[in-house]
PDB file of C-alpha atoms and ligand atoms in Angstrom:
ATOM      1  CA  MET A   1      92.317  99.535  89.538  1.00  0.00           C
ATOM      2  CA  LYS A   2      95.572 101.312  88.884  1.00  0.00           C
ATOM      3  CA  SER A   3      98.697  99.211  88.688  1.00  0.00           C
ATOM      4  CA  ALA A   4     102.435  99.609  88.973  1.00  0.00           C
ATOM      5  CA  LEU A   5     105.283  97.253  88.211  1.00  0.00           C
ATOM      6  CA  ILE A   6     107.754  97.261  91.077  1.00  0.00           C
ATOM      7  CA  LEU A   7     111.322  96.073  90.546  1.00  0.00           C
ATOM      8  CA  ILE A   8     112.913  94.996  93.795  1.00  0.00           C
ATOM      9  CA  ASP A   9     116.685  95.371  94.045  1.00  0.00           C
ATOM     10  CA  VAL A  10     117.668  94.469  90.481  1.00  0.00           C
ATOM     11  CA  GLN A  11     121.290  95.386  91.203  1.00  0.00           C
ATOM     12  CA  LYS A  12     124.678  94.095  90.143  1.00  0.00           C
ATOM     13  CA  ASP A  13     125.562  92.744  93.591  1.00  0.00           C
ATOM     14  CA  PHE A  14     122.515  90.450  93.493  1.00  0.00           C
ATOM     15  CA  CYS A  15     123.468  89.030  90.080  1.00  0.00           C
ATOM     16  CA  PRO A  16     126.094  86.364  89.285  1.00  0.00           C
ATOM     17  CA  GLY A  17     129.550  87.807  89.890  1.00  0.00           C
ATOM     18  CA  GLY A  18     128.188  90.170  92.555  1.00  0.00           C
ATOM     19  CA  ALA A  19     128.689  90.097  96.313  1.00  0.00           C
ATOM     20  CA  LEU A  20     125.416  88.352  97.224  1.00  0.00           C
ATOM     21  CA  PRO A  21     124.216  86.728  94.026  1.00  0.00           C
ATOM     22  CA  ALA A  22     120.919  85.099  93.164  1.00  0.00           C
ATOM     23  CA  PRO A  23     121.815  82.436  90.561  1.00  0.00           C
ATOM     24  CA  ASP A  24     118.970  83.592  88.247  1.00  0.00           C
ATOM     25  CA  GLY A  25     119.723  87.287  88.694  1.00  0.00           C
ATOM     26  CA  PHE A  26     120.561  87.906  85.032  1.00  0.00           C
ATOM     27  CA  THR A  27     117.971  85.480  83.633  1.00  0.00           C
ATOM     28  CA  ILE A  28     115.112  87.671  84.801  1.00  0.00           C
ATOM     29  CA  VAL A  29     116.434  90.916  83.277  1.00  0.00           C
ATOM     30  CA  PRO A  30     115.085  90.368  79.710  1.00  0.00           C
ATOM     31  CA  VAL A  31     111.739  89.300  81.177  1.00  0.00           C
ATOM     32  CA  ILE A  32     111.606  92.486  83.234  1.00  0.00           C
ATOM     33  CA  ASN A  33     112.553  94.561  80.178  1.00  0.00           C
ATOM     34  CA  GLN A  34     109.508  93.163  78.372  1.00  0.00           C
ATOM     35  CA  LEU A  35     107.240  93.693  81.350  1.00  0.00           C
ATOM     36  CA  MET A  36     108.205  97.338  81.717  1.00  0.00           C
ATOM     37  CA  ASP A  37     106.530  98.137  78.377  1.00  0.00           C
ATOM     38  CA  GLN A  38     103.153  97.007  79.738  1.00  0.00           C
ATOM     39  CA  PHE A  39     102.927  99.476  82.595  1.00  0.00           C
ATOM     40  CA  LYS A  40     102.335 103.170  82.827  1.00  0.00           C
ATOM     41  CA  TRP A  41     104.077 103.186  86.200  1.00  0.00           C
ATOM     42  CA  VAL A  42     107.377 101.394  86.695  1.00  0.00           C
ATOM     43  CA  ILE A  43     109.162 101.853  89.976  1.00  0.00           C
ATOM     44  CA  ALA A  44     112.278 100.303  91.448  1.00  0.00           C
ATOM     45  CA  THR A  45     113.928  99.880  94.803  1.00  0.00           C
ATOM     46  CA  LYS A  46     117.635  99.853  95.464  1.00  0.00           C
ATOM     47  CA  ASP A  47     119.319  98.281  98.437  1.00  0.00           C
ATOM     48  CA  TRP A  48     121.482 101.261  99.464  1.00  0.00           C
ATOM     49  CA  HIS A  49     123.602 100.606 102.520  1.00  0.00           C
ATOM     50  CA  PRO A  50     126.140 102.773 104.275  1.00  0.00           C
ATOM     51  CA  LYS A  51     129.552 101.123 104.598  1.00  0.00           C
ATOM     52  CA  GLY A  52     129.294 100.669 108.383  1.00  0.00           C
ATOM     53  CA  SER A  53     125.784  99.157 108.469  1.00  0.00           C
ATOM     54  CA  ILE A  54     124.990  96.478 111.066  1.00  0.00           C
ATOM     55  CA  HIS A  55     123.342  94.695 108.113  1.00  0.00           C
ATOM     56  CA  PHE A  56     126.860  93.497 107.254  1.00  0.00           C
ATOM     57  CA  ASP A  57     127.054  91.532 110.520  1.00  0.00           C
ATOM     58  CA  LYS A  58     124.560  89.182 108.797  1.00  0.00           C
ATOM     59  CA  TRP A  59     125.489  89.480 105.132  1.00  0.00           C
ATOM     60  CA  PRO A  60     128.548  89.869 102.929  1.00  0.00           C
ATOM     61  CA  ILE A  61     129.137  93.529 102.098  1.00  0.00           C
ATOM     62  CA  HIS A  62     126.828  94.409  99.187  1.00  0.00           C
ATOM     63  CA  CYS A  63     125.036  97.350  97.585  1.00  0.00           C
ATOM     64  CA  VAL A  64     127.074  99.999  99.352  1.00  0.00           C
ATOM     65  CA  GLN A  65     125.850 103.501  98.427  1.00  0.00           C
ATOM     66  CA  TYR A  66     127.430 104.928  95.253  1.00  0.00           C
ATOM     67  CA  THR A  67     129.438 101.772  94.484  1.00  0.00           C
ATOM     68  CA  GLU A  68     129.273  99.734  91.294  1.00  0.00           C
ATOM     69  CA  GLY A  69     127.599  96.796  93.045  1.00  0.00           C
ATOM     70  CA  ALA A  70     124.601  98.997  93.829  1.00  0.00           C
ATOM     71  CA  GLU A  71     124.062  99.900  90.157  1.00  0.00           C
ATOM     72  CA  PHE A  72     121.452  98.392  87.863  1.00  0.00           C
ATOM     73  CA  PRO A  73     122.862  95.743  85.501  1.00  0.00           C
ATOM     74  CA  ILE A  74     123.592  97.418  82.145  1.00  0.00           C
ATOM     75  CA  GLU A  75     121.229  94.959  80.403  1.00  0.00           C
ATOM     76  CA  LEU A  76     118.267  96.418  82.323  1.00  0.00           C
ATOM     77  CA  ASP A  77     116.321  99.130  80.450  1.00  0.00           C
ATOM     78  CA  PHE A  78     116.417 101.316  83.523  1.00  0.00           C
ATOM     79  CA  GLU A  79     115.470 104.490  81.655  1.00  0.00           C
ATOM     80  CA  LYS A  80     111.906 103.142  81.799  1.00  0.00           C
ATOM     81  CA  ILE A  81     111.849 103.484  85.602  1.00  0.00           C
ATOM     82  CA  ASN A  82     109.733 106.404  86.827  1.00  0.00           C
ATOM     83  CA  GLU A  83     111.001 106.542  90.414  1.00  0.00           C
ATOM     84  CA  ILE A  84     113.714 104.901  92.528  1.00  0.00           C
ATOM     85  CA  PHE A  85     113.198 104.179  96.221  1.00  0.00           C
ATOM     86  CA  LEU A  86     116.298 103.722  98.408  1.00  0.00           C
ATOM     87  CA  LYS A  87     116.139 101.364 101.374  1.00  0.00           C
ATOM     88  CA  GLY A  88     118.470 100.013 104.036  1.00  0.00           C
ATOM     89  CA  THR A  89     120.020 103.463 104.078  1.00  0.00           C
ATOM     90  CA  GLY A  90     120.719 103.760 107.826  1.00  0.00           C
ATOM     91  CA  ASN A  91     123.480 102.148 109.885  1.00  0.00           C
ATOM     92  CA  LEU A  92     120.888 100.280 111.976  1.00  0.00           C
ATOM     93  CA  ASP A  93     118.453  99.567 109.174  1.00  0.00           C
ATOM     94  CA  ASP A  94     118.179  96.265 107.227  1.00  0.00           C
ATOM     95  CA  GLY A  95     115.585  97.767 104.914  1.00  0.00           C
ATOM     96  CA  TYR A  96     114.162  94.532 103.582  1.00  0.00           C
ATOM     97  CA  SER A  97     110.812  96.115 102.681  1.00  0.00           C
ATOM     98  CA  ALA A  98     110.332  98.587  99.854  1.00  0.00           C
ATOM     99  CA  PHE A  99     107.954 100.446 102.164  1.00  0.00           C
ATOM    100  CA  ASP A 100     110.942 101.231 104.422  1.00  0.00           C
ATOM    101  CA  ALA A 101     112.525 103.386 101.714  1.00  0.00           C
ATOM    102  CA  THR A 102     113.830 106.609 103.201  1.00  0.00           C
ATOM    103  CA  ASN A 103     114.292 109.000 100.263  1.00  0.00           C
ATOM    104  CA  ILE A 104     110.585 108.940  99.337  1.00  0.00           C
ATOM    105  CA  SER A 105     107.636 107.297 101.112  1.00  0.00           C
ATOM    106  CA  LEU A 106     106.500 104.501  98.795  1.00  0.00           C
ATOM    107  CA  GLU A 107     103.056 104.255 100.367  1.00  0.00           C
ATOM    108  CA  LYS A 108     102.451 107.988  99.975  1.00  0.00           C
ATOM    109  CA  TRP A 109     103.791 107.986  96.409  1.00  0.00           C
ATOM    110  CA  LEU A 110     101.387 105.160  95.421  1.00  0.00           C
ATOM    111  CA  LYS A 111      98.391 106.704  97.194  1.00  0.00           C
ATOM    112  CA  GLU A 112      98.987 110.060  95.504  1.00  0.00           C
ATOM    113  CA  ARG A 113      98.603 108.286  92.159  1.00  0.00           C
ATOM    114  CA  GLN A 114      95.657 106.089  93.279  1.00  0.00           C
ATOM    115  CA  ILE A 115      97.719 102.981  92.589  1.00  0.00           C
ATOM    116  CA  ASP A 116      96.147 100.046  94.418  1.00  0.00           C
ATOM    117  CA  THR A 117      97.695  97.059  92.613  1.00  0.00           C
ATOM    118  CA  LEU A 118     101.354  96.052  92.618  1.00  0.00           C
ATOM    119  CA  TYR A 119     103.100  93.570  90.335  1.00  0.00           C
ATOM    120  CA  PHE A 120     106.357  92.441  91.930  1.00  0.00           C
ATOM    121  CA  CYS A 121     109.504  91.314  90.182  1.00  0.00           C
ATOM    122  CA  GLY A 122     113.191  91.342  91.117  1.00  0.00           C
ATOM    123  CA  ILE A 123     115.561  90.026  93.752  1.00  0.00           C
ATOM    124  CA  ALA A 124     115.495  88.357  96.167  1.00  0.00           C
ATOM    125  CA  THR A 125     112.343  86.232  96.287  1.00  0.00           C
ATOM    126  CA  ASP A 126     113.310  84.966  99.748  1.00  0.00           C
ATOM    127  CA  TYR A 127     114.168  88.352 101.316  1.00  0.00           C
ATOM    128  CA  CYS A 128     113.252  91.723  99.882  1.00  0.00           C
ATOM    129  CA  VAL A 129     110.534  90.548  97.461  1.00  0.00           C
ATOM    130  CA  LEU A 130     109.023  88.496 100.300  1.00  0.00           C
ATOM    131  CA  GLU A 131     109.134  91.321 102.871  1.00  0.00           C
ATOM    132  CA  SER A 132     107.988  94.006 100.436  1.00  0.00           C
ATOM    133  CA  ALA A 133     105.045  91.934  99.184  1.00  0.00           C
ATOM    134  CA  LYS A 134     104.028  90.998 102.750  1.00  0.00           C
ATOM    135  CA  HIS A 135     104.136  94.674 103.645  1.00  0.00           C
ATOM    136  CA  ALA A 136     102.042  95.538 100.564  1.00  0.00           C
ATOM    137  CA  LEU A 137      99.429  92.967 101.618  1.00  0.00           C
ATOM    138  CA  ARG A 138      99.328  94.391 105.167  1.00  0.00           C
ATOM    139  CA  LEU A 139      98.726  97.848 103.694  1.00  0.00           C
ATOM    140  CA  GLY A 140      95.868  96.506 101.555  1.00  0.00           C
ATOM    141  CA  PHE A 141      97.398  96.543  98.065  1.00  0.00           C
ATOM    142  CA  ASN A 142      96.348  93.919  95.503  1.00  0.00           C
ATOM    143  CA  THR A 143      99.576  91.998  95.262  1.00  0.00           C
ATOM    144  CA  TYR A 144     100.853  89.952  92.313  1.00  0.00           C
ATOM    145  CA  ILE A 145     104.175  88.129  92.136  1.00  0.00           C
ATOM    146  CA  ILE A 146     105.499  87.502  88.626  1.00  0.00           C
ATOM    147  CA  THR A 147     106.964  84.050  89.093  1.00  0.00           C
ATOM    148  CA  ASP A 148     109.406  84.022  86.161  1.00  0.00           C
ATOM    149  CA  ALA A 149     110.642  87.554  86.892  1.00  0.00           C
ATOM    150  CA  ILE A 150     111.943  86.921  90.410  1.00  0.00           C
ATOM    151  CA  ALA A 151     115.161  85.305  91.602  1.00  0.00           C
ATOM    152  CA  ALA A 152     115.974  83.764  94.977  1.00  0.00           C
ATOM    153  CA  ILE A 153     119.257  83.699  96.863  1.00  0.00           C
ATOM    154  CA  ASN A 154     118.312  80.281  98.351  1.00  0.00           C
ATOM    155  CA  VAL A 155     120.624  80.172 101.374  1.00  0.00           C
ATOM    156  CA  GLN A 156     118.619  76.979 101.941  1.00  0.00           C
ATOM    157  CA  PRO A 157     117.575  75.312  98.658  1.00  0.00           C
ATOM    158  CA  ASP A 158     113.805  75.763  99.207  1.00  0.00           C
ATOM    159  CA  ASP A 159     113.836  79.340 100.510  1.00  0.00           C
ATOM    160  CA  GLY A 160     112.431  80.813  97.300  1.00  0.00           C
ATOM    161  CA  LYS A 161     109.736  78.163  97.002  1.00  0.00           C
ATOM    162  CA  ASN A 162     108.755  78.577 100.666  1.00  0.00           C
ATOM    163  CA  ALA A 163     108.586  82.349 100.279  1.00  0.00           C
ATOM    164  CA  LEU A 164     106.090  81.985  97.424  1.00  0.00           C
ATOM    165  CA  GLU A 165     103.943  79.540  99.415  1.00  0.00           C
ATOM    166  CA  ASN A 166     104.001  81.932 102.354  1.00  0.00           C
ATOM    167  CA  LEU A 167     102.966  84.866 100.149  1.00  0.00           C
ATOM    168  CA  GLN A 168     100.188  82.910  98.474  1.00  0.00           C
ATOM    169  CA  ALA A 169      98.819  81.902 101.890  1.00  0.00           C
ATOM    170  CA  LYS A 170      98.735  85.592 102.829  1.00  0.00           C
ATOM    171  CA  GLY A 171      96.709  86.514  99.736  1.00  0.00           C
ATOM    172  CA  ALA A 172      99.279  87.285  97.053  1.00  0.00           C
ATOM    173  CA  HIS A 173      98.492  86.135  93.496  1.00  0.00           C
ATOM    174  CA  LEU A 174     101.158  84.266  91.537  1.00  0.00           C
ATOM    175  CA  ILE A 175     101.189  85.047  87.817  1.00  0.00           C
ATOM    176  CA  SER A 176     103.509  84.410  84.860  1.00  0.00           C
ATOM    177  CA  SER A 177     104.994  87.235  82.785  1.00  0.00           C
ATOM    178  CA  LYS A 178     103.300  85.742  79.739  1.00  0.00           C
ATOM    179  CA  LYS A 179      99.925  86.103  81.393  1.00  0.00           C
ATOM    180  CA  VAL A 180     100.676  89.667  82.451  1.00  0.00           C
ATOM    181  CA  ILE A 181     101.734  90.548  78.913  1.00  0.00           C
ATOM    182  CA  THR A 182      99.064  88.719  76.886  1.00  0.00           C
ATOM    183  CA  ASN A 183      95.983  88.924  79.095  1.00  0.00           C
ATOM    184  CA  LEU A 184      96.412  92.089  81.051  1.00  0.00           C
ATOM    185  CA  GLY A 185      98.545  94.311  78.859  1.00  0.00           C
ATOM    186  CA  LEU A 186      95.947  96.780  77.616  1.00  0.00           C
ATOM    187  CA  ASN A 187      94.281  97.281  80.992  1.00  0.00           C
ATOM    188  CA  LEU A 188      97.572  97.963  82.665  1.00  0.00           C
ATOM    189  CA  ILE A 189      98.631 100.615  80.201  1.00  0.00           C
ATOM    190  CA  ASN A 190      95.658 102.650  81.433  1.00  0.00           C
ATOM    191  CA  GLY A 191      97.349 102.521  84.832  1.00  0.00           C
TER     192      GLY A 191
HETATM  193  C1  VGL B   1     118.444  91.486 100.179  1.00  0.00           C
HETATM  194  C2  VGL B   1     119.663  90.240 101.676  1.00  0.00           C
HETATM  195  C3  VGL B   1     120.305  91.366 102.116  1.00  0.00           C
HETATM  196  C4  VGL B   1     117.431  91.527  99.077  1.00  0.00           C
HETATM  197  C5  VGL B   1     119.064  92.636 100.620  1.00  0.00           C
HETATM  198  O1  VGL B   1     117.427  92.469  98.272  1.00  0.00           O
HETATM  199  O2  VGL B   1     116.623  90.586  99.006  1.00  0.00           O
HETATM  200  N1  VGL B   1     118.744  90.309 100.713  1.00  0.00           N
HETATM  201  N2  VGL B   1     119.996  92.564 101.583  1.00  0.00           N
HETATM  202 ZN1   ZN B   2     121.037  94.405 101.867  1.00  0.00          ZN
END
């Protein structure tokens, strides 16, 4: 089993003060910083929309390409990221799933490295983490969700909770960062 940590959309616009914030957006950053040391492979997605995207019929304008809101928060140790996958890049493209990234094919990238197990963290539990992890399960990846390293937008108060129940029913494993770090650390480094 070869594993990767995948950071979904840890971007300023999804953190408090941003355009479409998850209330716990900053809280998860130190947890993610710790997790990154456990993995040989650390990858990240960025929501990366063109200004005129139809996506903004549904959402406040956020994560526009090359703007500050699309950047990683400065507290994130982003130099540890091996590859960045850009999604939602077309005018007609919501890009909720990491596997819809357009600059590099995520599935191909993982297969080339024989990575078959994904540990998800990031934002938002109820949208892009949910859709990316569902997509990973459909493609046959072993799928873990690190429950204290994700943050929900919670348009409805239970959206994050429901997303996790939905994922668990589909075969995803829920795990704490502590468990990843203490129990699995050494195996994962072998990536
Ligand atoms: C997201 C809503 C709109 C996400 C992106 O990253 O979860 N949510 N665009
Ligand atoms: Zn978006």
